[in-house]
Amino acid sequence: MAESAPQSVLVTGGAGFIGSHTVVELLQAGHAVTIVDDLSNASPKVLDRIARIVGPEASARCTFHEVDITDEAALDAVFVEAEAKAAARARGGDESRPPFDAVIHFAGFKAVGESVQKPLEYYSNNLGGTLSLCRVMRAHDVCSIVFSSSSTVYGDPDEVPLTELSPKKMATNPYGWTKWMIEQILTDLAAADERWDVVLLRYFNPIGAHPSGLIGEDPKGIPNNLVPYVAQTAVGRRDAVHVFGDDYPTPDGTGIRDYIHVVDLARGHVAALEWMVGRHGVEIFNLGTGTGSSVLEVIRAFSEASGVDVPYVIEGRRAGDIARNFADASKAERELGWKAEFTLADMCRDSWNWQSKNPEGFE
Ligand code: UD1
């Protein structure tokens, strides 16, 4: 990847699973980071762990604000403070600099099942937070945004691999609709005002953890997603993995997904951020590996990585699940010069390293 000028980046949801890994990669690439997170689904301990990974020089470029982005006044205050710092850096104010060069927007509720129970909370928080963020950005002349979207917008695909031109389909739950709708909101914004520069990153299934074992996924309650459940089973917190269906039209009958190491995903954000400089409009990138793995392959890979024979039971299908999805990630490689490098074995090794060193997560 070419050397790129350091940027000042606001990261909403920067204390969460993908956010924290992205903050590490941004700091290690020389950028300055302002994290905004309300800690509703993240631990404050993450901040100290990030500092331990990147060391004192890089962590001096990181600041944190405990702010809920739906609180527009509080968010505005973060921009005002950053603006004052940018002005001071521009020595004497001969040059008016925006408070941030770009925003990476992760903040949002993300539990599929919960979104079905609490649609109003999901729409209010995810859409409301994005709208207030964009209003504050516009008011301060910050118009570059990278959005944390999902392959869920492709719904149940007619064919795989999925390219960025594959059709968006109906979402099956409010969480999925919020991703779908925020993509549309940002697209409309860029169409209406040519200052905006929008990158929509569609993640496939992020798993794994930082190789240091200091940060990783720490779901509250019973995990909804496969790999955290497998990891908690391996460490003895759960009895057995429930495999949701073995009668799909796939080689072993279980669902196929494109699992991607969270560090690869984080680096995809850095690549997108550096690629965006000087551009306008909307661009979409799939972030996946291009390879699908079945549920049973994941359990097997995790058992090998951990040395624990992870027990599982076959159950019925989970409502809303699809048989398979995986990415065609060639656009990101072509345009961003980014490609996933870690294998499924690496993902399981790092996930196990995190889980075994932190059996109760950050607590
Ligand atoms: C899920 C969400 C998706 C979201 C993504 C975030 C659903 C329907 N989709 O994707 O919208 O963007 O998480 O990471 O929830 N499985 C089991 N046992 C388990 C858990 C999962 O067998 O305990 C299977 C599933 O049936 C699926 C695969 O494992 O085949 C992956 O499931 P999961 O990790 O929940 O991810 P997705 O469903 O792909």
mmCIF file of C-alpha atoms and ligand atoms in Angstrom:
data_model
loop_
_atom_site.group_PDB
_atom_site.id
_atom_site.type_symbol
_atom_site.label_atom_id
_atom_site.label_comp_id
_atom_site.label_asym_id
_atom_site.label_seq_id
_atom_site.Cartn_x
_atom_site.Cartn_y
_atom_site.Cartn_z
ATOM 1 C CA MET A 1 0.000 0.000 0.000
ATOM 2 C CA ALA A 2 1.330 3.450 -0.897
ATOM 3 C CA GLU A 3 2.374 5.846 1.867
ATOM 4 C CA SER A 4 -0.458 8.165 2.693
ATOM 5 C CA ALA A 5 -0.583 11.486 4.551
ATOM 6 C CA PRO A 6 -1.728 11.164 8.160
ATOM 7 C CA GLN A 7 -5.392 11.944 8.664
ATOM 8 C CA SER A 8 -7.466 12.977 11.639
ATOM 9 C CA VAL A 9 -10.308 10.458 11.866
ATOM 10 C CA LEU A 10 -13.457 10.344 13.976
ATOM 11 C CA VAL A 11 -14.460 6.749 14.736
ATOM 12 C CA THR A 12 -17.991 6.254 16.055
ATOM 13 C CA GLY A 13 -18.374 2.970 17.913
ATOM 14 C CA GLY A 14 -14.579 2.787 18.154
ATOM 15 C CA ALA A 15 -14.657 0.784 21.404
ATOM 16 C CA GLY A 16 -16.631 -2.087 19.860
ATOM 17 C CA PHE A 17 -15.353 -5.284 18.279
ATOM 18 C CA ILE A 18 -14.636 -4.094 14.736
ATOM 19 C CA GLY A 19 -14.160 -0.475 15.829
ATOM 20 C CA SER A 20 -11.384 -1.261 18.312
ATOM 21 C CA HIS A 21 -9.443 -3.353 15.792
ATOM 22 C CA THR A 22 -9.799 -0.563 13.237
ATOM 23 C CA VAL A 23 -8.550 2.037 15.727
ATOM 24 C CA VAL A 24 -5.422 -0.084 16.280
ATOM 25 C CA GLU A 25 -4.722 -0.299 12.534
ATOM 26 C CA LEU A 26 -5.368 3.437 12.041
ATOM 27 C CA LEU A 27 -2.965 4.380 14.835
ATOM 28 C CA GLN A 28 -0.341 1.956 13.561
ATOM 29 C CA ALA A 29 -0.681 3.499 10.081
ATOM 30 C CA GLY A 30 0.119 6.930 11.582
ATOM 31 C CA HIS A 31 -3.379 8.461 11.697
ATOM 32 C CA ALA A 32 -4.895 10.400 14.624
ATOM 33 C CA VAL A 33 -8.109 8.965 16.040
ATOM 34 C CA THR A 34 -10.977 10.428 18.035
ATOM 35 C CA ILE A 35 -13.225 7.675 19.368
ATOM 36 C CA VAL A 36 -16.845 8.409 20.163
ATOM 37 C CA ASP A 37 -18.651 5.544 21.896
ATOM 38 C CA ASP A 38 -21.458 5.461 24.464
ATOM 39 C CA LEU A 39 -20.096 2.164 25.877
ATOM 40 C CA SER A 40 -23.587 0.658 25.695
ATOM 41 C CA ASN A 41 -22.086 -2.501 24.208
ATOM 42 C CA ALA A 42 -18.377 -2.067 24.858
ATOM 43 C CA SER A 43 -16.037 -2.072 27.824
ATOM 44 C CA PRO A 44 -13.973 0.983 28.846
ATOM 45 C CA LYS A 45 -11.099 -1.488 29.326
ATOM 46 C CA VAL A 46 -10.741 -1.624 25.537
ATOM 47 C CA LEU A 47 -9.064 1.784 25.578
ATOM 48 C CA ASP A 48 -6.222 0.668 27.801
ATOM 49 C CA ARG A 49 -5.820 -2.509 25.743
ATOM 50 C CA ILE A 50 -5.556 -0.472 22.522
ATOM 51 C CA ALA A 51 -2.863 1.674 24.166
ATOM 52 C CA ARG A 52 -0.944 -1.465 25.179
ATOM 53 C CA ILE A 53 -1.022 -2.806 21.631
ATOM 54 C CA VAL A 54 0.073 0.365 19.856
ATOM 55 C CA GLY A 55 2.477 1.777 22.471
ATOM 56 C CA PRO A 56 2.809 5.294 23.927
ATOM 57 C CA GLU A 57 3.754 7.236 20.785
ATOM 58 C CA ALA A 58 0.741 6.042 18.783
ATOM 59 C CA SER A 59 -1.687 6.072 21.698
ATOM 60 C CA ALA A 60 -0.892 9.758 22.226
ATOM 61 C CA ARG A 61 -2.707 10.260 18.896
ATOM 62 C CA CYS A 62 -5.918 8.710 20.274
ATOM 63 C CA THR A 63 -8.642 10.458 22.282
ATOM 64 C CA PHE A 64 -11.911 9.096 23.625
ATOM 65 C CA HIS A 65 -15.324 10.696 24.287
ATOM 66 C CA GLU A 66 -18.115 8.803 26.001
ATOM 67 C CA VAL A 67 -20.899 10.176 23.844
ATOM 68 C CA ASP A 68 -24.099 8.756 22.378
ATOM 69 C CA ILE A 69 -24.191 9.974 18.772
ATOM 70 C CA THR A 70 -27.966 10.467 18.929
ATOM 71 C CA ASP A 71 -27.157 13.280 21.401
ATOM 72 C CA GLU A 72 -26.476 15.865 18.710
ATOM 73 C CA ALA A 73 -25.357 18.620 21.099
ATOM 74 C CA ALA A 74 -22.800 16.336 22.773
ATOM 75 C CA LEU A 75 -21.532 15.167 19.386
ATOM 76 C CA ASP A 76 -21.290 18.756 18.186
ATOM 77 C CA ALA A 77 -19.157 19.591 21.223
ATOM 78 C CA VAL A 78 -16.677 16.879 20.134
ATOM 79 C CA PHE A 79 -16.413 18.535 16.713
ATOM 80 C CA VAL A 80 -16.011 22.012 18.285
ATOM 81 C CA GLU A 81 -13.172 20.772 20.491
ATOM 82 C CA ALA A 82 -11.437 19.090 17.542
ATOM 83 C CA GLU A 83 -11.893 22.248 15.489
ATOM 84 C CA ALA A 84 -10.102 24.291 18.147
ATOM 85 C CA LYS A 85 -7.233 21.798 18.167
ATOM 86 C CA ALA A 86 -7.010 21.819 14.361
ATOM 87 C CA ALA A 87 -6.914 25.623 14.395
ATOM 88 C CA ALA A 88 -4.151 25.623 17.002
ATOM 89 C CA ARG A 89 -2.173 23.168 14.874
ATOM 90 C CA ALA A 90 -2.592 25.450 11.851
ATOM 91 C CA ARG A 91 -0.649 28.040 13.937
ATOM 92 C CA GLY A 92 -2.282 31.420 14.030
ATOM 93 C CA GLY A 93 -5.322 30.393 12.056
ATOM 94 C CA ASP A 94 -3.908 31.274 8.626
ATOM 95 C CA GLU A 95 -5.574 28.179 7.317
ATOM 96 C CA SER A 96 -9.049 27.042 8.339
ATOM 97 C CA ARG A 97 -9.009 23.274 8.788
ATOM 98 C CA PRO A 98 -12.012 21.049 9.367
ATOM 99 C CA PRO A 99 -11.971 19.203 12.695
ATOM 100 C CA PHE A 100 -11.647 15.795 11.022
ATOM 101 C CA ASP A 101 -10.525 14.636 7.601
ATOM 102 C CA ALA A 102 -12.989 11.743 7.670
ATOM 103 C CA VAL A 103 -15.407 9.737 9.789
ATOM 104 C CA ILE A 104 -15.652 5.962 10.092
ATOM 105 C CA HIS A 105 -19.135 5.150 11.331
ATOM 106 C CA PHE A 106 -19.559 1.899 13.280
ATOM 107 C CA ALA A 107 -21.885 2.969 16.092
ATOM 108 C CA GLY A 108 -25.152 1.065 16.062
ATOM 109 C CA PHE A 109 -27.119 -1.763 17.642
ATOM 110 C CA LYS A 110 -26.333 -5.063 15.930
ATOM 111 C CA ALA A 111 -28.244 -8.000 17.417
ATOM 112 C CA VAL A 112 -30.542 -9.474 14.805
ATOM 113 C CA GLY A 113 -32.939 -11.215 17.215
ATOM 114 C CA GLU A 114 -33.179 -8.209 19.536
ATOM 115 C CA SER A 115 -33.959 -5.965 16.564
ATOM 116 C CA VAL A 116 -37.066 -8.052 15.865
ATOM 117 C CA GLN A 117 -38.213 -7.545 19.478
ATOM 118 C CA LYS A 118 -37.312 -3.842 19.623
ATOM 119 C CA PRO A 119 -37.726 -2.356 16.138
ATOM 120 C CA LEU A 120 -38.333 1.198 17.373
ATOM 121 C CA GLU A 121 -35.159 1.164 19.451
ATOM 122 C CA TYR A 122 -33.168 -0.128 16.478
ATOM 123 C CA TYR A 123 -34.566 2.370 13.984
ATOM 124 C CA SER A 124 -34.254 5.271 16.448
ATOM 125 C CA ASN A 125 -30.713 4.460 17.430
ATOM 126 C CA ASN A 126 -29.213 3.358 14.121
ATOM 127 C CA LEU A 127 -31.006 5.767 11.787
ATOM 128 C CA GLY A 128 -31.252 8.586 14.349
ATOM 129 C CA GLY A 129 -27.552 8.293 15.184
ATOM 130 C CA THR A 130 -26.570 8.382 11.523
ATOM 131 C CA LEU A 131 -28.776 11.406 10.821
ATOM 132 C CA SER A 132 -27.419 13.404 13.737
ATOM 133 C CA LEU A 133 -23.870 12.416 12.789
ATOM 134 C CA CYS A 134 -24.374 13.604 9.204
ATOM 135 C CA ARG A 135 -25.958 16.891 10.323
ATOM 136 C CA VAL A 136 -23.048 17.623 12.644
ATOM 137 C CA MET A 137 -20.544 16.604 9.957
ATOM 138 C CA ARG A 138 -22.176 18.928 7.424
ATOM 139 C CA ALA A 139 -22.261 21.812 9.895
ATOM 140 C CA HIS A 140 -18.497 21.455 10.355
ATOM 141 C CA ASP A 141 -17.706 20.839 6.711
ATOM 142 C CA VAL A 142 -16.632 17.225 7.247
ATOM 143 C CA CYS A 143 -18.043 15.317 4.290
ATOM 144 C CA SER A 144 -16.060 12.058 4.048
ATOM 145 C CA ILE A 145 -17.632 9.015 5.621
ATOM 146 C CA VAL A 146 -16.904 5.293 5.620
ATOM 147 C CA PHE A 147 -19.954 3.297 6.676
ATOM 148 C CA SER A 148 -19.971 -0.079 8.330
ATOM 149 C CA SER A 149 -22.480 -1.958 6.196
ATOM 150 C CA SER A 150 -23.140 -5.660 5.844
ATOM 151 C CA SER A 151 -23.562 -8.392 3.272
ATOM 152 C CA THR A 152 -27.006 -8.736 4.863
ATOM 153 C CA VAL A 153 -28.150 -6.136 2.278
ATOM 154 C CA TYR A 154 -27.830 -8.849 -0.405
ATOM 155 C CA GLY A 155 -30.531 -10.896 1.369
ATOM 156 C CA ASP A 156 -30.945 -14.444 0.046
ATOM 157 C CA PRO A 157 -28.832 -14.242 -3.115
ATOM 158 C CA ASP A 158 -29.731 -15.833 -6.444
ATOM 159 C CA GLU A 159 -26.086 -16.526 -7.129
ATOM 160 C CA VAL A 160 -22.714 -16.443 -5.420
ATOM 161 C CA PRO A 161 -20.085 -15.052 -5.245
ATOM 162 C CA LEU A 162 -21.645 -11.667 -4.572
ATOM 163 C CA THR A 163 -20.260 -8.657 -6.372
ATOM 164 C CA GLU A 164 -21.047 -5.049 -5.492
ATOM 165 C CA LEU A 165 -23.440 -5.079 -8.472
ATOM 166 C CA SER A 166 -25.455 -7.990 -7.076
ATOM 167 C CA PRO A 167 -28.957 -6.746 -6.272
ATOM 168 C CA LYS A 168 -29.885 -5.535 -2.817
ATOM 169 C CA LYS A 169 -32.808 -7.598 -1.551
ATOM 170 C CA MET A 170 -35.442 -7.304 1.148
ATOM 171 C CA ALA A 171 -33.968 -7.457 4.624
ATOM 172 C CA THR A 172 -35.393 -10.092 6.972
ATOM 173 C CA ASN A 173 -35.142 -8.095 10.204
ATOM 174 C CA PRO A 174 -34.990 -4.470 11.445
ATOM 175 C CA TYR A 175 -31.215 -4.639 12.011
ATOM 176 C CA GLY A 176 -30.752 -5.553 8.344
ATOM 177 C CA TRP A 177 -33.146 -2.812 7.282
ATOM 178 C CA THR A 178 -31.156 -0.195 9.201
ATOM 179 C CA LYS A 179 -28.013 -1.155 7.233
ATOM 180 C CA TRP A 180 -30.036 -1.080 4.025
ATOM 181 C CA MET A 181 -31.617 2.298 4.796
ATOM 182 C CA ILE A 182 -28.421 3.972 5.997
ATOM 183 C CA GLU A 183 -26.760 2.991 2.713
ATOM 184 C CA GLN A 184 -29.648 4.724 0.937
ATOM 185 C CA ILE A 185 -29.507 7.836 3.146
ATOM 186 C CA LEU A 186 -25.786 8.286 2.501
ATOM 187 C CA THR A 187 -26.262 7.674 -1.223
ATOM 188 C CA ASP A 188 -28.989 10.342 -1.378
ATOM 189 C CA LEU A 189 -26.805 12.744 0.553
ATOM 190 C CA ALA A 190 -23.928 12.327 -1.902
ATOM 191 C CA ALA A 191 -26.321 12.810 -4.831
ATOM 192 C CA ALA A 192 -27.663 16.060 -3.362
ATOM 193 C CA ASP A 193 -24.387 17.641 -2.329
ATOM 194 C CA GLU A 194 -21.218 17.055 -4.303
ATOM 195 C CA ARG A 195 -18.966 17.725 -1.316
ATOM 196 C CA TRP A 196 -19.825 14.293 0.129
ATOM 197 C CA ASP A 197 -17.544 11.344 -0.269
ATOM 198 C CA VAL A 198 -19.166 8.089 0.875
ATOM 199 C CA VAL A 199 -17.710 4.595 1.050
ATOM 200 C CA LEU A 200 -20.047 1.731 1.934
ATOM 201 C CA LEU A 201 -18.129 -1.293 3.191
ATOM 202 C CA ARG A 202 -20.172 -4.478 3.088
ATOM 203 C CA TYR A 203 -18.692 -6.903 5.594
ATOM 204 C CA PHE A 204 -19.117 -10.608 5.304
ATOM 205 C CA ASN A 205 -18.665 -12.510 8.611
ATOM 206 C CA PRO A 206 -15.986 -10.894 10.794
ATOM 207 C CA ILE A 207 -14.429 -13.235 13.362
ATOM 208 C CA GLY A 208 -11.061 -13.740 15.061
ATOM 209 C CA ALA A 209 -9.318 -11.289 17.325
ATOM 210 C CA HIS A 210 -6.147 -9.248 17.537
ATOM 211 C CA PRO A 211 -3.159 -11.673 17.604
ATOM 212 C CA SER A 212 -2.003 -10.051 20.881
ATOM 213 C CA GLY A 213 -5.036 -11.545 22.644
ATOM 214 C CA LEU A 214 -5.706 -8.119 24.200
ATOM 215 C CA ILE A 215 -8.884 -7.227 22.277
ATOM 216 C CA GLY A 216 -11.594 -9.391 20.759
ATOM 217 C CA GLU A 217 -15.312 -9.995 20.546
ATOM 218 C CA ASP A 218 -17.116 -9.888 23.890
ATOM 219 C CA PRO A 219 -20.826 -10.413 23.289
ATOM 220 C CA LYS A 220 -23.195 -9.736 26.169
ATOM 221 C CA GLY A 221 -25.314 -12.745 27.176
ATOM 222 C CA ILE A 222 -25.682 -15.792 24.942
ATOM 223 C CA PRO A 223 -23.855 -15.223 21.638
ATOM 224 C CA ASN A 224 -26.029 -15.084 18.520
ATOM 225 C CA ASN A 225 -23.169 -15.555 16.094
ATOM 226 C CA LEU A 226 -21.446 -18.838 15.398
ATOM 227 C CA VAL A 227 -17.803 -18.275 16.288
ATOM 228 C CA PRO A 228 -18.304 -16.566 19.674
ATOM 229 C CA TYR A 229 -20.605 -19.472 20.564
ATOM 230 C CA VAL A 230 -17.998 -22.020 19.455
ATOM 231 C CA ALA A 231 -15.295 -20.167 21.411
ATOM 232 C CA GLN A 232 -17.403 -20.062 24.591
ATOM 233 C CA THR A 233 -18.148 -23.772 24.187
ATOM 234 C CA ALA A 234 -14.445 -24.555 23.800
ATOM 235 C CA VAL A 235 -13.662 -22.602 26.968
ATOM 236 C CA GLY A 236 -16.411 -24.427 28.887
ATOM 237 C CA ARG A 237 -19.003 -21.653 29.251
ATOM 238 C CA ARG A 238 -21.524 -23.507 26.989
ATOM 239 C CA ASP A 239 -22.279 -27.232 26.748
ATOM 240 C CA ALA A 240 -22.391 -27.691 22.970
ATOM 241 C CA VAL A 241 -22.739 -25.714 19.765
ATOM 242 C CA HIS A 242 -26.219 -25.832 18.250
ATOM 243 C CA VAL A 243 -25.823 -26.287 14.496
ATOM 244 C CA PHE A 244 -28.805 -24.619 12.875
ATOM 245 C CA GLY A 245 -29.721 -27.045 10.108
ATOM 246 C CA ASP A 246 -27.830 -29.729 8.169
ATOM 247 C CA ASP A 247 -30.292 -29.969 5.277
ATOM 248 C CA TYR A 248 -29.183 -26.960 3.232
ATOM 249 C CA PRO A 249 -28.182 -27.521 -0.404
ATOM 250 C CA THR A 250 -24.464 -27.353 0.471
ATOM 251 C CA PRO A 251 -21.845 -30.153 0.427
ATOM 252 C CA ASP A 252 -22.238 -31.039 4.139
ATOM 253 C CA GLY A 253 -25.744 -29.604 4.512
ATOM 254 C CA THR A 254 -24.740 -26.763 6.868
ATOM 255 C CA GLY A 255 -24.743 -23.039 6.044
ATOM 256 C CA ILE A 256 -21.813 -21.506 4.196
ATOM 257 C CA ARG A 257 -20.415 -18.058 5.005
ATOM 258 C CA ASP A 258 -17.386 -15.982 4.093
ATOM 259 C CA TYR A 259 -15.561 -15.604 7.423
ATOM 260 C CA ILE A 260 -13.013 -12.800 7.506
ATOM 261 C CA HIS A 261 -10.380 -12.050 10.132
ATOM 262 C CA VAL A 262 -11.261 -8.836 11.978
ATOM 263 C CA VAL A 263 -7.692 -7.532 11.511
ATOM 264 C CA ASP A 264 -8.001 -7.952 7.735
ATOM 265 C CA LEU A 265 -11.342 -6.174 7.923
ATOM 266 C CA ALA A 266 -9.824 -3.356 9.991
ATOM 267 C CA ARG A 267 -7.052 -2.921 7.418
ATOM 268 C CA GLY A 268 -9.719 -2.694 4.722
ATOM 269 C CA HIS A 269 -10.986 0.452 6.475
ATOM 270 C CA VAL A 270 -7.540 2.013 6.490
ATOM 271 C CA ALA A 271 -7.192 1.222 2.775
ATOM 272 C CA ALA A 272 -10.603 2.763 2.038
ATOM 273 C CA LEU A 273 -9.820 5.877 4.056
ATOM 274 C CA GLU A 274 -6.555 6.455 2.223
ATOM 275 C CA TRP A 275 -8.178 5.721 -1.156
ATOM 276 C CA MET A 276 -10.959 8.282 -0.548
ATOM 277 C CA VAL A 277 -8.723 11.313 -0.371
ATOM 278 C CA GLY A 278 -9.734 13.847 -3.015
ATOM 279 C CA ARG A 279 -12.715 11.809 -4.248
ATOM 280 C CA HIS A 280 -16.442 12.532 -4.253
ATOM 281 C CA GLY A 281 -19.576 10.455 -4.658
ATOM 282 C CA VAL A 282 -20.397 6.947 -3.457
ATOM 283 C CA GLU A 283 -18.403 3.758 -3.757
ATOM 284 C CA ILE A 284 -19.245 0.277 -2.475
ATOM 285 C CA PHE A 285 -16.755 -2.435 -1.542
ATOM 286 C CA ASN A 286 -17.294 -5.984 -0.364
ATOM 287 C CA LEU A 287 -14.895 -6.943 2.394
ATOM 288 C CA GLY A 288 -14.615 -10.712 2.438
ATOM 289 C CA THR A 289 -12.079 -13.388 1.578
ATOM 290 C CA GLY A 290 -13.901 -14.827 -1.431
ATOM 291 C CA THR A 291 -14.034 -18.259 0.206
ATOM 292 C CA GLY A 292 -17.004 -19.873 1.902
ATOM 293 C CA SER A 293 -16.790 -22.235 4.893
ATOM 294 C CA SER A 294 -19.559 -24.390 6.341
ATOM 295 C CA VAL A 295 -20.608 -24.471 9.990
ATOM 296 C CA LEU A 296 -19.043 -27.915 10.404
ATOM 297 C CA GLU A 297 -15.791 -26.739 8.784
ATOM 298 C CA VAL A 298 -15.643 -23.855 11.259
ATOM 299 C CA ILE A 299 -16.225 -26.172 14.239
ATOM 300 C CA ARG A 300 -13.523 -28.517 12.939
ATOM 301 C CA ALA A 301 -11.045 -25.675 12.354
ATOM 302 C CA PHE A 302 -11.724 -24.296 15.825
ATOM 303 C CA SER A 303 -11.258 -27.726 17.419
ATOM 304 C CA GLU A 304 -7.891 -28.054 15.700
ATOM 305 C CA ALA A 305 -6.782 -24.547 16.674
ATOM 306 C CA SER A 306 -7.801 -24.960 20.310
ATOM 307 C CA GLY A 307 -6.981 -28.611 20.850
ATOM 308 C CA VAL A 308 -10.476 -28.923 22.374
ATOM 309 C CA ASP A 309 -12.871 -31.273 20.636
ATOM 310 C CA VAL A 310 -15.779 -28.825 20.473
ATOM 311 C CA PRO A 311 -19.077 -30.699 21.014
ATOM 312 C CA TYR A 312 -22.055 -29.892 18.796
ATOM 313 C CA VAL A 313 -25.642 -30.966 18.221
ATOM 314 C CA ILE A 314 -27.598 -30.673 14.988
ATOM 315 C CA GLU A 315 -30.838 -28.717 15.297
ATOM 316 C CA GLY A 316 -33.465 -27.256 12.984
ATOM 317 C CA ARG A 317 -32.831 -24.247 10.776
ATOM 318 C CA ARG A 318 -32.827 -20.741 12.315
ATOM 319 C CA ALA A 319 -35.547 -18.478 10.906
ATOM 320 C CA GLY A 320 -34.210 -15.976 8.390
ATOM 321 C CA ASP A 321 -30.967 -17.877 7.662
ATOM 322 C CA ILE A 322 -29.782 -18.441 4.111
ATOM 323 C CA ALA A 323 -27.896 -21.431 2.692
ATOM 324 C CA ARG A 324 -24.791 -19.631 1.521
ATOM 325 C CA ASN A 325 -23.138 -16.344 0.852
ATOM 326 C CA PHE A 326 -19.611 -15.378 0.020
ATOM 327 C CA ALA A 327 -17.937 -12.423 -1.575
ATOM 328 C CA ASP A 328 -16.307 -11.614 -4.813
ATOM 329 C CA ALA A 329 -13.745 -9.315 -3.189
ATOM 330 C CA SER A 330 -11.857 -8.486 -6.385
ATOM 331 C CA LYS A 331 -13.045 -4.863 -6.551
ATOM 332 C CA ALA A 332 -11.401 -4.040 -3.219
ATOM 333 C CA GLU A 333 -8.190 -5.673 -4.383
ATOM 334 C CA ARG A 334 -8.243 -3.813 -7.689
ATOM 335 C CA GLU A 335 -9.214 -0.376 -6.355
ATOM 336 C CA LEU A 336 -7.990 -0.295 -2.779
ATOM 337 C CA GLY A 337 -5.004 -2.597 -3.123
ATOM 338 C CA TRP A 338 -6.470 -4.535 -0.183
ATOM 339 C CA LYS A 339 -6.851 -8.267 0.126
ATOM 340 C CA ALA A 340 -7.674 -10.513 3.085
ATOM 341 C CA GLU A 341 -4.585 -12.399 4.188
ATOM 342 C CA PHE A 342 -5.552 -14.509 7.194
ATOM 343 C CA THR A 343 -6.903 -18.055 6.781
ATOM 344 C CA LEU A 344 -9.736 -19.723 8.676
ATOM 345 C CA ALA A 345 -7.072 -21.493 10.785
ATOM 346 C CA ASP A 346 -5.562 -18.079 11.683
ATOM 347 C CA MET A 347 -8.999 -16.733 12.610
ATOM 348 C CA CYS A 348 -9.695 -19.692 14.896
ATOM 349 C CA ARG A 349 -6.217 -19.518 16.473
ATOM 350 C CA ASP A 350 -6.630 -15.814 17.290
ATOM 351 C CA SER A 351 -10.189 -16.199 18.455
ATOM 352 C CA TRP A 352 -9.075 -19.039 20.767
ATOM 353 C CA ASN A 353 -6.071 -17.035 21.980
ATOM 354 C CA TRP A 354 -8.406 -14.167 22.955
ATOM 355 C CA GLN A 355 -11.075 -16.432 24.477
ATOM 356 C CA SER A 356 -8.648 -18.560 26.501
ATOM 357 C CA LYS A 357 -6.780 -15.511 27.852
ATOM 358 C CA ASN A 358 -10.060 -13.702 28.601
ATOM 359 C CA PRO A 359 -12.619 -16.432 29.369
ATOM 360 C CA GLU A 360 -15.126 -13.859 30.645
ATOM 361 C CA GLY A 361 -14.305 -11.285 27.973
ATOM 362 C CA PHE A 362 -13.227 -7.890 29.337
ATOM 363 C CA GLU A 363 -14.810 -8.525 32.774
HETATM 364 C C1 UD1 B 1 -25.586 -12.700 11.166
HETATM 365 C C2 UD1 B 1 -26.773 -11.872 10.794
HETATM 366 C C3 UD1 B 1 -26.327 -10.794 9.834
HETATM 367 C C4 UD1 B 1 -25.252 -9.957 10.488
HETATM 368 C C5 UD1 B 1 -24.110 -10.830 10.948
HETATM 369 C C6 UD1 B 1 -23.135 -10.030 11.780
HETATM 370 C C7 UD1 B 1 -28.669 -13.425 10.950
HETATM 371 C C8 UD1 B 1 -29.741 -14.136 10.207
HETATM 372 N N1 UD1 B 1 -27.814 -12.706 10.218
HETATM 373 O O1 UD1 B 1 -25.058 -13.293 9.998
HETATM 374 O O2 UD1 B 1 -27.438 -9.987 9.496
HETATM 375 O O3 UD1 B 1 -24.783 -8.988 9.575
HETATM 376 O O4 UD1 B 1 -24.595 -11.886 11.770
HETATM 377 O O5 UD1 B 1 -21.997 -10.776 12.029
HETATM 378 O O6 UD1 B 1 -28.577 -13.503 12.155
HETATM 379 N N2 UD1 B 1 -24.999 -20.878 13.262
HETATM 380 C C9 UD1 B 1 -25.151 -22.079 13.938
HETATM 381 N N3 UD1 B 1 -25.205 -22.034 15.313
HETATM 382 C C10 UD1 B 1 -25.112 -20.875 16.020
HETATM 383 C C11 UD1 B 1 -24.968 -19.658 15.312
HETATM 384 C C12 UD1 B 1 -24.925 -19.705 13.937
HETATM 385 O O7 UD1 B 1 -25.223 -23.139 13.336
HETATM 386 O O8 UD1 B 1 -25.181 -20.900 17.263
HETATM 387 C C13 UD1 B 1 -24.872 -20.910 11.793
HETATM 388 C C14 UD1 B 1 -25.890 -20.078 11.048
HETATM 389 O O9 UD1 B 1 -27.035 -20.836 10.745
HETATM 390 C C15 UD1 B 1 -25.093 -19.672 9.800
HETATM 391 C C16 UD1 B 1 -23.650 -19.555 10.312
HETATM 392 O O10 UD1 B 1 -23.609 -20.346 11.501
HETATM 393 O O11 UD1 B 1 -25.133 -20.682 8.829
HETATM 394 C C17 UD1 B 1 -23.226 -18.148 10.625
HETATM 395 O O12 UD1 B 1 -24.154 -17.564 11.526
HETATM 396 P P1 UD1 B 1 -23.868 -16.151 12.252
HETATM 397 O O13 UD1 B 1 -22.506 -16.178 12.853
HETATM 398 O O14 UD1 B 1 -25.008 -15.874 13.163
HETATM 399 O O15 UD1 B 1 -23.815 -15.125 11.063
HETATM 400 P P2 UD1 B 1 -24.913 -14.834 9.913
HETATM 401 O O16 UD1 B 1 -26.204 -15.461 10.212
HETATM 402 O O17 UD1 B 1 -24.273 -15.158 8.614
#
